[in-house]
Amino acid sequence: MGTTSVVTVVVLVTSAAAYALGTRALRRSPRHLLAAVGATLELIGVSTLFFVVNVAVGTLAIGAVRGLTSTFVSIYHLSDISLLVLSLVQGLLFGAWRK
Amino acid sequence: MTGTVWLRIVGGMTLSLFAVSAFTPLPELLSAMLRGSGAVRQAPAIVVLGAGVREDGMLSDASLRRTMTAIELYRQGVAPLIVLSGPISPSGRVEAELRQAVARDCAVPGAALLTESRGRTTREEALNITGLLRSRDIGRAVVVADAEQATRARGAFRAAGLDVVTVPVSDVATGARSPSGRLAITRRVVMELLAWAYYRVAGYL
C-alpha cells in the first residue's frame, strides 16, 4: 500500500468519524457542514492572498537590496516552507478577525 | 460578486491546485518538460553549476550529487575537463573548492579541474564560465544542472555564447509516488517557471 493510499484512507476514516460526531453528538446538520466548507475556503483564500503578497514583497525587497547595495541575497530564501505556514497563520487570524 | 465569494473561489482554486499537485502525476510531467531531452555527446568540458553549501560548511546534497555526476561523466570519457562552479558561502567555505577536493579524492587529476567561484546566479555562472572556457578556445560543453533548471541554464549559456547540452540531475527522486515527493517537485517547478519568466523578461535568454 503506497503513501497516497495510506494518507487518503486515514483522512477519509477520520473525516467520517468527525461527521458522525458532528451529526450525532453535536447535532449539526449537513447544511451547517456546507456553510463550514464555504468558511474554510474563505480562510484558505485569505491565506493564499497573504502568501502571494508575502512572496511579492519579499521579491521586491531582495531586488532592492541587490540593486542598491553590494549584498547578495538569494531569492531562494522565499521558497522556505516557513513562509507558507506563516501565511496560513496570517490568513486564519485575519479571516477570524474580519468576521 | 462580493469579496467573500472571491475569497472562496481563490480558496477553492488553491485546494484544487494542492490536490492536483499532491495526487496526480502532473508535477512530474511539468518537471520532464523543463528538463528537456537530448543525448549527452562528447565535449571539451563538463560544467557543474553551483547548488550551495550547508551552514556547517559541507556541500549540500544537491551540490554533491551534481559533482558526482560530473565525475562519472568524466570517467565515461565525455570530456577531459571539469569546471566546478560555486561561490563563497556564509560559512566562509567556497563551494567550487570543496567540489574540487571531492573530485581529487575521487582520483580526478588536478589538471582536469577548473574552478569558478564568482557566479552567484545561473546567469553570472553562464557569463563567467563561458569567458573562462572561451579563453581556452573552448566553445562547447556539457552542463550538469538541476533537472528543472536545465532549460533555463541551457538558454543562459547559449545567450552567453557557449554551445551546450545539459545533463539534468534531479534533487527529488524521479518517479516520486508520494504526495510529499510530488509537492516537492511542484515547488521546484513553480520556482523555476518564475525564474525562467524573469530571465525572459530581463533578456538573459
CSV table of C-alpha atoms in Angstrom, one decimal:
chain,number,residue,atom,x,y,z
A,1,MET,CA,0.0,0.0,0.0
A,2,GLY,CA,1.5,3.3,-1.1
A,3,THR,CA,1.7,6.6,0.8
A,4,THR,CA,-1.1,8.1,-1.2
A,5,SER,CA,-3.4,5.3,-0.3
A,6,VAL,CA,-2.5,5.3,3.4
A,7,VAL,CA,-2.9,9.1,3.7
A,8,THR,CA,-6.2,9.0,1.8
A,9,VAL,CA,-7.7,6.2,3.9
A,10,VAL,CA,-6.6,7.8,7.2
A,11,VAL,CA,-8.1,11.1,6.2
A,12,LEU,CA,-11.4,9.5,4.9
A,13,VAL,CA,-11.8,7.5,8.1
A,14,THR,CA,-11.2,10.5,10.5
A,15,SER,CA,-13.5,12.7,8.3
A,16,ALA,CA,-16.2,10.1,8.5
A,17,ALA,CA,-15.7,9.9,12.3
A,18,ALA,CA,-15.9,13.7,12.6
A,19,TYR,CA,-19.0,13.7,10.5
A,20,ALA,CA,-20.6,11.1,12.8
A,21,LEU,CA,-19.6,13.1,15.9
A,22,GLY,CA,-20.9,16.3,14.4
A,23,THR,CA,-24.3,15.0,13.4
A,24,ARG,CA,-24.9,12.8,16.4
A,25,ALA,CA,-23.2,14.2,19.4
A,26,LEU,CA,-23.2,17.9,18.4
A,27,ARG,CA,-26.5,17.7,16.5
A,28,ARG,CA,-25.1,19.7,13.5
A,29,SER,CA,-26.9,19.3,10.2
A,30,PRO,CA,-25.4,18.8,6.7
A,31,ARG,CA,-26.4,22.4,5.9
A,32,HIS,CA,-24.1,23.6,8.7
A,33,LEU,CA,-21.3,21.5,7.1
A,34,LEU,CA,-21.9,23.2,3.7
A,35,ALA,CA,-21.6,26.6,5.4
A,36,ALA,CA,-18.4,25.4,7.2
A,37,VAL,CA,-16.9,24.4,3.8
A,38,GLY,CA,-17.6,27.9,2.5
A,39,ALA,CA,-16.0,29.5,5.5
A,40,THR,CA,-13.0,27.2,5.2
A,41,LEU,CA,-12.5,28.0,1.6
A,42,GLU,CA,-12.7,31.7,2.5
A,43,LEU,CA,-9.9,31.3,5.1
A,44,ILE,CA,-7.7,29.4,2.6
A,45,GLY,CA,-8.4,32.1,0.1
A,46,VAL,CA,-7.2,34.8,2.6
A,47,SER,CA,-4.1,32.7,3.4
A,48,THR,CA,-3.4,32.3,-0.4
A,49,LEU,CA,-3.5,36.1,-0.8
A,50,PHE,CA,-1.2,36.6,2.1
A,51,PHE,CA,1.3,34.1,0.6
A,52,VAL,CA,1.2,35.8,-2.8
A,53,VAL,CA,1.7,39.2,-1.2
A,54,ASN,CA,4.5,37.9,1.0
A,55,VAL,CA,6.3,36.4,-2.0
A,56,ALA,CA,5.8,39.6,-4.0
A,57,VAL,CA,7.0,41.9,-1.1
A,58,GLY,CA,10.0,39.6,-0.5
A,59,THR,CA,11.0,39.6,-4.2
A,60,LEU,CA,10.8,43.3,-4.3
A,61,ALA,CA,12.8,43.7,-1.1
A,62,ILE,CA,15.5,41.3,-2.3
A,63,GLY,CA,15.6,43.0,-5.7
A,64,ALA,CA,16.1,46.4,-3.9
A,65,VAL,CA,18.9,45.0,-1.6
A,66,ARG,CA,20.6,43.5,-4.6
A,67,GLY,CA,20.2,46.7,-6.7
A,68,LEU,CA,21.0,49.3,-4.0
A,69,THR,CA,23.8,47.5,-2.1
A,70,SER,CA,26.6,45.1,-2.8
A,71,THR,CA,24.9,42.5,-0.7
A,72,PHE,CA,23.7,39.4,-2.4
A,73,VAL,CA,20.5,37.8,-1.0
A,74,SER,CA,19.3,34.7,-2.7
A,75,ILE,CA,15.7,34.7,-4.0
A,76,TYR,CA,15.5,31.0,-2.9
A,77,HIS,CA,15.1,32.1,0.7
A,78,LEU,CA,11.5,32.8,-0.3
A,79,SER,CA,10.9,29.1,-1.0
A,80,ASP,CA,11.3,28.2,2.6
A,81,ILE,CA,8.3,26.2,3.9
A,82,SER,CA,8.0,28.5,6.9
A,83,LEU,CA,6.7,31.3,4.7
A,84,LEU,CA,3.8,29.1,3.6
A,85,VAL,CA,2.9,28.1,7.2
A,86,LEU,CA,3.2,31.7,8.4
A,87,SER,CA,1.0,32.9,5.5
A,88,LEU,CA,-1.6,30.3,6.6
A,89,VAL,CA,-1.5,31.6,10.2
A,90,GLN,CA,-1.8,35.2,8.9
A,91,GLY,CA,-4.8,34.1,6.8
A,92,LEU,CA,-6.5,32.3,9.6
A,93,LEU,CA,-6.0,35.1,12.0
A,94,PHE,CA,-7.1,37.9,9.6
A,95,GLY,CA,-10.0,35.8,8.4
A,96,ALA,CA,-11.2,35.3,12.0
A,97,TRP,CA,-10.7,39.0,12.9
A,98,ARG,CA,-12.5,40.0,9.7
A,99,LYS,CA,-15.7,38.2,11.0
B,1,MET,CA,-19.6,39.2,-6.6
B,2,THR,CA,-18.7,40.1,-3.0
B,3,GLY,CA,-15.2,39.8,-1.6
B,4,THR,CA,-16.3,36.7,0.3
B,5,VAL,CA,-17.2,34.9,-2.9
B,6,TRP,CA,-13.9,35.9,-4.5
B,7,LEU,CA,-12.0,34.6,-1.4
B,8,ARG,CA,-14.0,31.3,-1.6
B,9,ILE,CA,-13.1,31.0,-5.3
B,10,VAL,CA,-9.4,31.6,-4.6
B,11,GLY,CA,-9.6,29.1,-1.7
B,12,GLY,CA,-11.2,26.5,-3.9
B,13,MET,CA,-8.6,27.0,-6.6
B,14,THR,CA,-5.8,26.7,-4.0
B,15,LEU,CA,-7.2,23.5,-2.7
B,16,SER,CA,-7.7,22.1,-6.3
B,17,LEU,CA,-4.1,23.0,-7.1
B,18,PHE,CA,-3.0,21.2,-4.0
B,19,ALA,CA,-4.9,18.1,-4.9
B,20,VAL,CA,-3.6,18.0,-8.4
B,21,SER,CA,-0.1,18.6,-7.2
B,22,ALA,CA,-0.1,16.0,-4.5
B,23,PHE,CA,-2.2,13.3,-6.0
B,24,THR,CA,-1.7,13.3,-9.8
B,25,PRO,CA,1.4,12.9,-12.0
B,26,LEU,CA,1.1,16.5,-13.3
B,27,PRO,CA,4.2,17.7,-11.4
B,28,GLU,CA,6.4,15.0,-12.9
B,29,LEU,CA,5.1,15.9,-16.4
B,30,LEU,CA,5.9,19.5,-15.9
B,31,SER,CA,9.3,18.7,-14.5
B,32,ALA,CA,10.1,16.5,-17.5
B,33,MET,CA,9.1,19.3,-19.8
B,34,LEU,CA,11.5,21.7,-18.1
B,35,ARG,CA,14.2,19.0,-18.1
B,36,GLY,CA,14.0,18.6,-21.9
B,37,SER,CA,15.7,15.8,-23.7
B,38,GLY,CA,18.9,15.3,-25.6
B,39,ALA,CA,21.7,12.8,-25.8
B,40,VAL,CA,25.0,13.5,-24.0
B,41,ARG,CA,27.7,14.0,-26.5
B,42,GLN,CA,31.4,14.3,-26.3
B,43,ALA,CA,32.6,17.9,-25.5
B,44,PRO,CA,35.8,19.6,-24.4
B,45,ALA,CA,34.4,20.4,-21.0
B,46,ILE,CA,31.9,19.4,-18.3
B,47,VAL,CA,30.4,22.3,-16.4
B,48,VAL,CA,28.9,21.8,-12.9
B,49,LEU,CA,26.6,24.6,-11.8
B,50,GLY,CA,26.5,25.6,-8.1
B,51,ALA,CA,24.0,24.2,-5.7
B,52,GLY,CA,25.1,25.6,-2.3
B,53,VAL,CA,27.0,24.8,0.9
B,54,ARG,CA,25.3,23.9,4.1
B,55,GLU,CA,25.6,26.1,7.3
B,56,ASP,CA,28.1,23.6,8.7
B,57,GLY,CA,30.4,24.1,5.7
B,58,MET,CA,29.6,20.8,4.0
B,59,LEU,CA,28.5,20.6,0.4
B,60,SER,CA,24.7,20.4,0.0
B,61,ASP,CA,23.2,17.2,-1.1
B,62,ALA,CA,22.4,18.7,-4.5
B,63,SER,CA,25.9,20.1,-4.9
B,64,LEU,CA,27.5,16.7,-4.1
B,65,ARG,CA,25.0,14.9,-6.4
B,66,ARG,CA,25.9,17.1,-9.3
B,67,THR,CA,29.7,16.8,-8.6
B,68,MET,CA,29.5,13.0,-8.6
B,69,THR,CA,27.5,13.1,-11.8
B,70,ALA,CA,30.3,15.2,-13.4
B,71,ILE,CA,32.9,12.8,-12.1
B,72,GLU,CA,31.0,9.9,-13.6
B,73,LEU,CA,30.7,11.7,-16.9
B,74,TYR,CA,34.5,12.4,-16.8
B,75,ARG,CA,35.2,8.7,-16.2
B,76,GLN,CA,33.0,7.8,-19.1
B,77,GLY,CA,35.2,9.9,-21.3
B,78,VAL,CA,32.6,12.5,-22.1
B,79,ALA,CA,35.1,15.3,-21.6
B,80,PRO,CA,38.7,15.7,-20.4
B,81,LEU,CA,38.0,18.8,-18.3
B,82,ILE,CA,35.6,19.6,-15.4
B,83,VAL,CA,34.7,23.2,-14.5
B,84,LEU,CA,33.4,23.3,-10.9
B,85,SER,CA,31.3,26.3,-10.1
B,86,GLY,CA,30.1,27.7,-6.7
B,87,PRO,CA,30.7,30.9,-4.7
B,88,ILE,CA,31.8,31.5,-1.2
B,89,SER,CA,29.1,30.6,1.3
B,90,PRO,CA,28.0,32.3,4.6
B,91,SER,CA,30.1,29.7,6.4
B,92,GLY,CA,33.2,31.0,4.6
B,93,ARG,CA,33.7,27.8,2.5
B,94,VAL,CA,33.9,28.1,-1.2
B,95,GLU,CA,31.7,25.6,-2.9
B,96,ALA,CA,33.9,25.3,-6.0
B,97,GLU,CA,36.9,24.5,-3.9
B,98,LEU,CA,35.0,21.9,-1.8
B,99,ARG,CA,33.9,20.2,-5.0
B,100,GLN,CA,37.5,20.3,-6.3
B,101,ALA,CA,38.6,18.4,-3.2
B,102,VAL,CA,35.9,15.8,-3.7
B,103,ALA,CA,36.9,15.3,-7.3
B,104,ARG,CA,40.6,14.9,-6.3
B,105,ASP,CA,39.6,12.4,-3.7
B,106,CYS,CA,37.8,10.5,-6.5
B,107,ALA,CA,41.1,10.4,-8.4
B,108,VAL,CA,40.4,13.1,-10.9
B,109,PRO,CA,43.7,14.7,-11.7
B,110,GLY,CA,44.2,18.3,-10.8
B,111,ALA,CA,45.0,19.3,-14.4
B,112,ALA,CA,41.5,18.2,-15.3
B,113,LEU,CA,39.8,20.5,-12.9
B,114,LEU,CA,39.0,24.2,-13.1
B,115,THR,CA,37.0,26.3,-10.5
B,116,GLU,CA,34.9,29.3,-10.9
B,117,SER,CA,33.7,31.0,-7.7
B,118,ARG,CA,32.4,34.4,-8.7
B,119,GLY,CA,29.0,33.4,-10.1
B,120,ARG,CA,26.1,33.7,-7.7
B,121,THR,CA,23.3,33.2,-10.1
B,122,THR,CA,22.8,31.0,-13.2
B,123,ARG,CA,23.4,34.0,-15.4
B,124,GLU,CA,26.6,35.0,-13.7
B,125,GLU,CA,27.8,31.4,-13.8
B,126,ALA,CA,27.0,31.3,-17.6
B,127,LEU,CA,28.8,34.6,-18.3
B,128,ASN,CA,31.9,33.8,-16.1
B,129,ILE,CA,32.3,30.2,-17.2
B,130,THR,CA,31.8,31.0,-20.9
B,131,GLY,CA,34.5,33.6,-20.6
B,132,LEU,CA,36.8,31.1,-18.8
B,133,LEU,CA,36.3,28.4,-21.5
B,134,ARG,CA,36.5,30.9,-24.4
B,135,SER,CA,39.9,32.0,-23.1
B,136,ARG,CA,40.9,28.4,-23.7
B,137,ASP,CA,39.3,28.3,-27.1
B,138,ILE,CA,36.5,26.0,-25.9
B,139,GLY,CA,33.1,26.7,-27.4
B,140,ARG,CA,31.2,23.6,-26.3
B,141,ALA,CA,30.3,22.0,-23.0
B,142,VAL,CA,28.1,19.6,-21.2
B,143,VAL,CA,26.4,21.4,-18.3
B,144,VAL,CA,25.3,19.5,-15.2
B,145,ALA,CA,22.3,21.3,-13.7
B,146,ASP,CA,19.3,20.8,-11.6
B,147,ALA,CA,16.5,18.9,-13.5
B,148,GLU,CA,14.0,21.8,-13.5
B,149,GLN,CA,16.8,24.3,-14.1
B,150,ALA,CA,18.1,22.6,-17.3
B,151,THR,CA,16.1,24.6,-19.8
B,152,ARG,CA,17.0,28.0,-18.2
B,153,ALA,CA,20.6,27.0,-17.8
B,154,ARG,CA,20.8,25.9,-21.5
B,155,GLY,CA,19.4,29.2,-22.6
B,156,ALA,CA,21.6,31.3,-20.3
B,157,PHE,CA,24.8,29.6,-21.6
B,158,ARG,CA,23.7,29.8,-25.2
B,159,ALA,CA,23.0,33.5,-24.8
B,160,ALA,CA,26.4,33.9,-23.3
B,161,GLY,CA,27.9,32.3,-26.4
B,162,LEU,CA,28.6,28.7,-25.4
B,163,ASP,CA,27.1,25.7,-27.2
B,164,VAL,CA,25.8,23.4,-24.5
B,165,VAL,CA,23.8,20.3,-23.8
B,166,THR,CA,22.6,19.8,-20.3
B,167,VAL,CA,22.7,16.7,-18.0
B,168,PRO,CA,19.8,17.2,-15.6
B,169,VAL,CA,20.2,15.9,-12.1
B,170,SER,CA,17.0,15.6,-10.1
B,171,ASP,CA,17.2,16.6,-6.5
B,172,VAL,CA,13.9,14.8,-5.9
B,173,ALA,CA,13.8,11.1,-6.6
B,174,THR,CA,12.5,10.7,-10.1
B,175,GLY,CA,9.2,8.8,-10.3
B,176,ALA,CA,8.1,10.2,-7.0
B,177,ARG,CA,4.9,8.5,-5.9
B,178,SER,CA,4.3,10.0,-2.6
B,179,PRO,CA,2.3,13.3,-2.1
B,180,SER,CA,5.2,14.9,-0.4
B,181,GLY,CA,7.5,14.0,-3.3
B,182,ARG,CA,5.1,15.4,-5.8
B,183,LEU,CA,4.7,18.6,-3.7
B,184,ALA,CA,8.5,19.0,-3.6
B,185,ILE,CA,8.6,18.7,-7.4
B,186,THR,CA,5.7,21.2,-7.7
B,187,ARG,CA,7.6,23.7,-5.5
B,188,ARG,CA,10.7,23.3,-7.7
B,189,VAL,CA,8.7,23.7,-10.9
B,190,VAL,CA,6.9,26.8,-9.7
B,191,MET,CA,10.2,28.4,-8.6
B,192,GLU,CA,11.8,27.5,-11.9
B,193,LEU,CA,8.9,28.8,-14.0
B,194,LEU,CA,9.1,32.2,-12.1
B,195,ALA,CA,12.9,32.3,-12.6
B,196,TRP,CA,12.5,31.4,-16.3
B,197,ALA,CA,9.9,34.2,-16.8
B,198,TYR,CA,12.3,36.7,-15.1
B,199,TYR,CA,15.2,35.6,-17.3
B,200,ARG,CA,12.9,36.0,-20.4
B,201,VAL,CA,11.8,39.5,-19.3
B,202,ALA,CA,15.3,40.6,-18.4
B,203,GLY,CA,16.6,39.4,-21.8
B,204,TYR,CA,19.0,36.8,-20.2
B,205,LEU,CA,17.8,34.0,-22.5
